[in-house]
XYZ file of C-alpha atoms in Angstrom:
472
model
C 5.732 -1.905 61.106
C 7.432 0.718 58.805
C 10.087 -1.572 57.978
C 7.751 -4.190 56.990
C 5.685 -1.218 54.721
C 9.329 -0.187 53.708
C 10.149 -3.940 52.117
C 6.778 -4.159 50.877
C 6.599 -0.902 48.701
C 10.212 -1.489 47.416
C 9.158 -4.855 46.109
C 6.368 -3.598 44.063
C 8.105 -0.721 43.150
C 10.668 -2.831 41.738
C 8.451 -4.995 39.974
C 6.553 -1.717 38.638
C 10.332 -1.174 37.335
C 10.657 -4.729 35.577
C 7.473 -4.897 34.291
C 8.067 -1.017 32.812
C 11.397 -2.547 31.252
C 9.833 -5.935 29.609
C 6.869 -3.573 28.397
C 9.652 -1.365 26.719
C 11.333 -3.659 25.076
C 8.026 -5.287 24.219
C 6.614 -2.350 22.193
C 10.138 -1.221 20.839
C 11.238 -4.591 19.717
C 14.360 -4.043 16.833
C 16.482 -6.973 14.839
C 18.594 -5.872 12.042
C 18.293 -9.454 9.612
C 21.754 -10.444 8.077
C 20.800 -13.139 6.600
C 17.032 -15.023 5.076
C 16.584 -18.030 3.456
C 16.295 -18.255 -0.133
C 19.003 -15.590 -0.070
C 22.380 -16.825 -1.277
C 24.996 -15.407 1.605
C 24.339 -11.851 3.053
C 22.129 -9.121 2.409
C 23.943 -6.551 1.140
C 22.006 -3.553 2.445
C 20.424 -2.872 5.703
C 17.343 -4.570 7.320
C 15.442 -4.352 10.659
C 12.274 -5.633 11.316
C 10.537 -5.196 14.612
C 7.154 -4.296 16.749
C 5.776 -1.022 18.311
C 3.541 -0.966 20.097
C 0.352 1.458 19.784
C -3.480 2.003 21.143
C -4.370 3.058 24.868
C -2.785 0.322 26.273
C -0.157 -0.957 23.530
C -2.313 -3.509 23.148
C -1.767 -3.580 19.101
C 1.594 -4.797 17.692
C 2.473 -3.403 14.132
C 5.446 -5.106 12.872
C 7.519 -3.564 10.368
C 10.530 -3.980 7.881
C 12.360 -1.452 7.033
C 15.334 -0.816 4.641
C 18.144 1.858 5.077
C 18.767 3.964 1.568
C 21.936 2.296 -0.001
C 23.502 6.135 -0.585
C 23.269 8.484 2.232
C 21.089 7.109 4.429
C 21.574 10.217 6.798
C 20.148 12.226 4.404
C 17.881 10.470 2.227
C 13.820 10.675 2.688
C 12.694 8.137 4.443
C 9.491 6.701 3.114
C 6.838 4.892 5.241
C 5.046 2.428 2.385
C 1.554 1.228 3.084
C 0.193 -1.765 0.336
C -3.282 -1.252 -0.443
C -6.244 -3.731 0.394
C -7.165 -2.812 2.883
C -5.736 -5.204 5.421
C -2.957 -6.451 2.980
C 0.337 -7.031 4.463
C 3.297 -4.459 3.030
C 6.014 -8.027 2.256
C 4.126 -7.318 -1.163
C 4.964 -3.880 -1.689
C 8.995 -5.000 -0.745
C 9.099 -8.034 -2.257
C 6.739 -7.203 -5.827
C 6.824 -3.787 -6.268
C 9.923 -1.428 -5.277
C 12.241 -3.309 -1.881
C 15.690 -4.191 -2.712
C 14.882 -8.347 -2.612
C 12.307 -10.340 -5.024
C 11.560 -13.840 -5.627
C 12.759 -15.988 -8.701
C 9.817 -17.196 -10.544
C 10.653 -20.542 -11.999
C 9.063 -24.040 -11.610
C 8.839 -24.801 -8.049
C 8.808 -29.007 -9.074
C 12.397 -28.557 -10.353
C 13.810 -25.399 -8.888
C 14.487 -24.341 -5.116
C 12.058 -21.003 -4.488
C 15.307 -17.795 -4.865
C 15.276 -14.901 -3.728
C 17.291 -12.210 -5.637
C 18.272 -8.486 -5.871
C 16.347 -6.218 -7.373
C 17.671 -3.177 -9.763
C 15.156 -1.061 -9.090
C 14.808 -0.878 -5.528
C 13.599 2.434 -4.300
C 16.362 2.019 -1.273
C 18.608 3.208 -3.993
C 17.731 6.317 -2.977
C 15.507 6.246 -0.058
C 14.673 4.667 3.328
C 12.085 3.086 3.523
C 9.726 1.633 6.328
C 7.228 -1.494 4.806
C 4.659 -1.185 7.822
C 1.683 -4.344 8.344
C -0.421 -1.139 9.305
C -3.553 -3.067 10.660
C -3.258 -5.987 13.465
C -3.828 -9.494 12.003
C -2.429 -8.288 8.873
C 0.802 -10.006 7.975
C 2.564 -9.969 11.235
C 0.828 -7.513 12.620
C -1.386 -8.626 15.744
C -3.183 -7.347 19.118
C -3.255 -8.630 22.587
C -7.321 -8.167 22.389
C -10.002 -8.827 20.228
C -11.250 -5.337 20.493
C -8.155 -4.273 18.473
C -8.745 -6.048 15.389
C -11.500 -3.942 14.134
C -10.450 -0.919 12.770
C -11.632 1.673 9.765
C -10.528 3.914 7.745
C -10.477 6.462 10.384
C -8.494 4.507 13.493
C -6.525 3.162 10.516
C -4.995 6.255 9.515
C -4.823 7.623 13.545
C -2.869 4.285 14.228
C -0.344 4.662 11.532
C 0.482 8.038 12.644
C 0.840 6.841 16.679
C 3.052 4.169 14.775
C 4.979 6.714 13.385
C 5.658 9.167 16.404
C 6.799 5.822 18.297
C 9.240 4.335 15.703
C 10.865 8.246 15.171
C 11.855 8.434 18.754
C 13.923 5.143 18.393
C 15.220 5.908 15.691
C 15.766 9.481 16.272
C 18.749 9.883 13.502
C 16.415 9.714 10.756
C 14.103 12.196 12.399
C 15.802 15.868 10.592
C 15.329 13.394 7.289
C 12.858 14.405 4.249
C 9.552 12.317 5.268
C 6.742 11.046 2.374
C 4.296 8.790 3.115
C 3.575 6.639 0.328
C 0.834 3.762 -0.682
C -0.995 2.447 -3.256
C -4.251 0.687 -3.958
C -6.497 1.221 -0.907
C -4.009 2.855 0.479
C -4.120 5.630 -1.406
C -7.098 6.449 0.269
C -5.541 6.454 3.693
C -2.127 8.061 2.722
C -3.529 11.597 2.487
C -5.833 11.028 5.882
C -2.114 10.402 7.263
C -0.471 13.262 6.025
C -3.280 15.659 7.362
C -3.256 13.818 10.843
C 0.410 14.810 10.609
C -0.317 18.384 9.511
C -2.166 19.337 12.710
C 0.086 17.873 14.437
C 2.967 20.266 13.643
C 0.725 23.146 13.646
C -0.499 22.002 16.971
C 3.612 22.333 18.164
C 3.254 18.691 18.900
C 6.548 17.469 21.148
C 8.009 15.301 17.976
C 8.518 16.942 14.954
C 7.949 15.292 11.760
C 9.210 16.925 9.218
C 6.835 15.659 6.702
C 7.393 16.950 3.366
C 4.966 15.532 1.135
C 2.945 12.240 0.033
C 3.480 9.299 -2.893
C 0.202 7.631 -3.961
C -0.181 4.922 -6.968
C -3.639 4.434 -8.344
C -5.059 5.300 -5.706
C -9.021 4.298 -4.467
C -10.044 8.325 -3.713
C -13.620 8.519 -4.363
C -15.380 5.304 -3.987
C -18.072 5.596 -6.723
C -16.797 8.453 -8.814
C -13.883 5.023 -9.000
C -16.545 2.485 -9.680
C -18.471 4.554 -12.238
C -15.338 5.116 -14.216
C -14.678 1.609 -14.898
C -17.334 1.894 -17.383
C -16.018 4.740 -19.327
C -12.695 3.491 -19.509
C -13.756 0.259 -20.768
C -15.564 1.634 -23.364
C -12.512 4.163 -24.374
C -10.487 0.945 -24.851
C -13.253 -0.722 -27.463
C -14.101 -3.581 -24.547
C -17.154 -2.366 -24.572
C -19.282 -1.505 -27.972
C -20.806 2.489 -28.364
C -24.049 0.587 -28.450
C -23.647 -1.419 -24.758
C -21.873 1.728 -23.248
C -24.738 4.347 -24.197
C -27.663 1.863 -23.427
C -26.209 1.603 -20.080
C -25.528 4.979 -19.312
C -29.364 5.937 -20.400
C -30.665 3.467 -18.543
C -29.072 3.804 -15.770
C -28.840 7.446 -15.784
C -24.879 6.905 -15.953
C -24.791 6.023 -12.167
C -23.692 2.296 -11.767
C -23.207 2.388 -8.177
C -26.494 2.838 -6.575
C -28.768 0.947 -8.878
C -32.090 0.606 -8.185
C -32.911 -2.988 -7.770
C -36.008 -2.342 -9.438
C -34.739 -0.822 -12.915
C -34.758 -4.025 -15.460
C -32.854 -2.127 -18.512
C -30.268 -1.072 -16.311
C -29.155 -4.622 -14.437
C -29.903 -6.442 -18.113
C -26.956 -2.865 -19.185
C -24.985 -4.082 -16.418
C -25.163 -8.006 -17.287
C -23.892 -7.205 -21.103
C -21.125 -5.510 -19.704
C -20.153 -7.727 -17.417
C -20.113 -10.626 -20.035
C -17.712 -8.569 -22.219
C -15.566 -7.594 -19.796
C -16.035 -10.517 -16.599
C -13.018 -12.786 -18.338
C -10.525 -9.901 -17.990
C -7.894 -9.071 -14.941
C -9.403 -6.153 -13.344
C -5.571 -4.627 -12.361
C -3.900 -4.918 -15.871
C -5.956 -5.544 -18.790
C -3.641 -7.172 -20.565
C -2.315 -9.857 -18.220
C -3.693 -13.598 -18.012
C -6.743 -14.204 -15.768
C -6.230 -16.869 -13.129
C -8.977 -19.720 -13.105
C -9.635 -19.259 -9.466
C -10.927 -15.862 -10.422
C -13.133 -16.482 -13.432
C -13.966 -19.535 -11.063
C -15.201 -17.672 -8.005
C -16.383 -14.570 -10.465
C -14.334 -12.593 -8.154
C -14.167 -10.143 -11.241
C -17.181 -8.349 -11.580
C -16.637 -4.559 -13.333
C -18.914 -2.939 -10.514
C -17.559 -5.335 -7.093
C -15.588 -2.775 -5.039
C -12.639 -5.281 -5.483
C -11.600 -3.934 -1.445
C -13.497 -7.234 0.540
C -11.771 -9.548 -2.085
C -9.142 -11.898 -0.991
C -6.128 -12.788 -3.334
C -4.622 -15.769 -1.349
C -7.751 -16.739 0.029
C -7.176 -20.038 -2.492
C -4.572 -21.825 -2.858
C -4.858 -23.505 -6.086
C -2.338 -23.028 -7.535
C -0.081 -26.306 -9.564
C 3.367 -25.992 -11.356
C 4.348 -26.614 -14.422
C 1.660 -23.574 -15.580
C 1.528 -22.596 -19.211
C 1.604 -18.777 -18.087
C 1.810 -18.014 -14.696
C -0.541 -14.796 -13.682
C -1.201 -12.605 -10.512
C -2.120 -14.722 -7.912
C 0.579 -17.686 -8.885
C 2.914 -15.324 -7.955
C 1.559 -14.184 -4.772
C 2.085 -17.818 -3.704
C 5.829 -17.822 -3.211
C 5.396 -15.137 -0.678
C 2.306 -17.463 1.153
C 5.045 -20.742 0.659
C 8.157 -18.364 2.216
C 6.445 -16.776 4.726
C 5.015 -19.985 5.985
C 8.455 -20.918 6.628
C 9.260 -21.472 10.198
C 13.035 -20.851 9.420
C 11.660 -17.346 7.750
C 10.057 -16.826 11.043
C 13.176 -17.567 13.381
C 14.728 -15.593 10.377
C 12.767 -12.178 10.661
C 12.315 -12.717 14.724
C 8.468 -13.123 14.281
C 6.907 -13.606 18.321
C 6.250 -17.228 18.484
C 2.253 -17.948 18.807
C 1.373 -14.531 17.617
C 1.084 -15.641 13.991
C -0.274 -18.467 12.556
C -0.906 -19.233 8.764
C 0.222 -16.206 6.843
C -2.042 -14.574 4.205
C -0.975 -11.653 1.730
C -4.280 -9.936 3.030
C -6.681 -11.543 6.286
C -10.673 -10.047 5.162
C -11.333 -12.120 8.459
C -10.579 -9.117 10.362
C -13.341 -6.660 11.205
C -12.979 -3.208 8.971
C -15.670 -0.472 8.725
C -14.941 1.954 5.215
C -16.259 5.244 7.166
C -14.093 7.288 4.661
C -15.552 6.943 1.384
C -13.852 10.042 -0.473
C -10.283 11.591 0.475
C -10.282 14.499 -1.874
C -11.143 17.200 0.318
C -8.423 15.921 2.605
C -5.979 16.794 -0.958
C -7.482 19.678 -0.797
C -6.924 20.473 2.689
C -3.229 19.318 1.690
C -3.101 21.568 -0.997
C -2.876 24.820 1.099
C -0.049 23.451 2.730
C 3.653 23.617 1.740
C 4.147 20.260 0.316
C 4.810 18.083 -2.518
C 3.005 15.449 -3.605
C 3.008 12.872 -6.754
C 0.064 10.690 -7.758
C 0.863 7.844 -10.471
C -1.523 5.318 -12.733
C -0.697 2.042 -14.324
C -2.716 3.040 -17.261
C -3.962 -0.575 -18.014
C -5.447 -1.041 -14.716
C -9.029 -1.136 -14.600
C -9.562 -1.357 -11.144
C -8.748 2.306 -9.987
C -8.625 3.850 -13.998
C -6.458 6.807 -14.086
C -9.382 8.683 -15.830
C -10.979 8.310 -12.519
C -7.930 10.398 -10.832
C -7.111 12.456 -13.101
C -10.595 13.332 -13.185
C -10.634 14.384 -9.563
C -7.395 16.281 -9.931
C -8.735 18.408 -11.789
C -11.674 19.667 -10.268
C -9.145 21.071 -7.621
C -8.617 23.528 -9.982
C -4.649 24.021 -9.404
C -2.524 26.312 -11.906
C -1.283 23.636 -14.370
C 2.492 24.608 -14.505
C 3.271 21.650 -16.797
C 0.781 19.855 -18.984
C -0.265 16.894 -20.822
C 3.350 15.519 -22.032
C 5.262 12.395 -22.212
C 8.191 11.303 -20.079
C 10.579 9.488 -20.488
C 12.613 6.268 -19.511
C 15.569 4.709 -21.343
C 14.648 7.229 -24.181
C 11.467 5.105 -24.803
C 7.779 7.385 -23.622
C 7.363 5.797 -20.591
C 3.933 7.188 -19.929
C 2.576 10.927 -19.340
C 2.517 14.071 -17.173
C 1.548 16.683 -15.569
C 2.813 19.205 -13.734
C 0.193 21.052 -10.938
C 0.745 24.009 -8.461
C -1.803 26.140 -6.122
C 0.397 28.419 -4.110
C 3.473 26.486 -2.176
C 1.932 23.243 -3.017
C 3.349 21.632 -5.841
C 1.316 18.159 -7.200
C 2.682 15.885 -10.196
C 0.655 13.479 -11.753
C 2.212 10.388 -14.380
C 1.040 7.712 -15.720
C 2.685 4.516 -16.412
C 2.533 3.462 -20.021
C 1.349 -0.321 -19.862
C 1.237 -0.373 -16.045
C -1.503 -2.275 -14.142
C -3.024 -1.469 -10.151
C 0.724 -1.959 -8.690
C 2.362 0.089 -11.510
C 6.082 -0.991 -10.211
C 5.233 -4.035 -9.853
C 4.588 -4.615 -13.905
C 6.820 -1.702 -14.894
C 10.251 -1.657 -12.751
C 12.077 0.677 -14.317
C 9.836 2.880 -15.190
C 8.733 3.533 -11.573
C 12.393 3.559 -10.016
C 13.103 6.717 -12.371
C 9.785 8.277 -12.033
C 10.564 8.210 -8.091
C 14.060 8.556 -8.404
C 13.845 12.008 -10.175
C 10.766 13.097 -8.555
C 12.466 12.275 -4.519
C 15.592 14.509 -6.332
C 12.820 17.544 -7.407
C 14.180 17.281 -10.967
C 11.123 16.656 -13.952
C 9.580 13.670 -14.947
């Protein structure tokens, strides 16, 4: 009888061991990618893709792209980048903003879809993780329906867990300076993640993350302030007249968010504002507005925008007289939905249907309306931060970001001045401090909501100097 018990126990111990191996491999799957469809030849940089399991049972499988620094990967900073949305893939940041490759925008009716090198990639000076930070976004997925539910709080908690686990399997980067980075709505999440890391460091957790600071671009920060500032910004740019602006201020009492539905005078003023700017691209006021945005009435100045879905419409045809932003997004949709691309990236079969830039169907609760207190808390630590704003963005206008920064009453170490790229004014900058905390603020002249997309050289010069601890 005892012999049978021993055999039985050994059998289940063996199966438990095999299951552990499978689970471990499942949770930390990594692949080195040598070639990509639409790119000619071998990749001249190191690209890794993979999944990291997070959650109580690792039911969330978060997908990432990792590119090593082309300079000194063993010493250069490690950035984790998240694209805004929320619920948008960080492939956008990789391919349109700061990554080593980008699409060649040509007429696809006559020319093949082509990937080319980006001469202004941030991986020339840093190692970068591009994370699809929510299950259901990009190639990240959940093995349970409950895992698809998220919020600002859950989002930041899961990214923190991802970082701990990723660095457990990439220990050679543990000593590298770590920066949390993102733009748009991810600018809301970045300081929350940074705060969680600080809390972990102070609690003495076993895996020490070498956090040095954070990077945010055109960041959503305070929902009400960001939206209210759009009216002020539109007036400053001459998009609405003094009379319309003063009327709206008076009738709405300068509150354009919590509007009384019975206040007809305020509603009339807001309607007049929308008529003036409804056909202007919110994310870059000089860019052409896509017909889909016009037809779907997506461009109201008072819409929060975090619920819009840039690639939910596929009305895009060639040839185009002038390419708009949504047209460019379709290049990534076409590329990512090619079966050869999924094979090249080692995407797990059956885990993803149609790839989209954003997936706004997954449940998300906006439970942190303002992150300004997180910035305030972080300003008590020995950290560095850079906050940059494309000055032609009306979605999160620079005046909103600058207003809450000024409200912190930091010491101004260097007042407003121009900074330069190629001997041209690239924007304007301020340098603040609060004991051991140092904050650089920079505008990108002519930049939109995703500034590196519009001004790649200027943004590369900016981040290169900042990471090197040199003045802009």
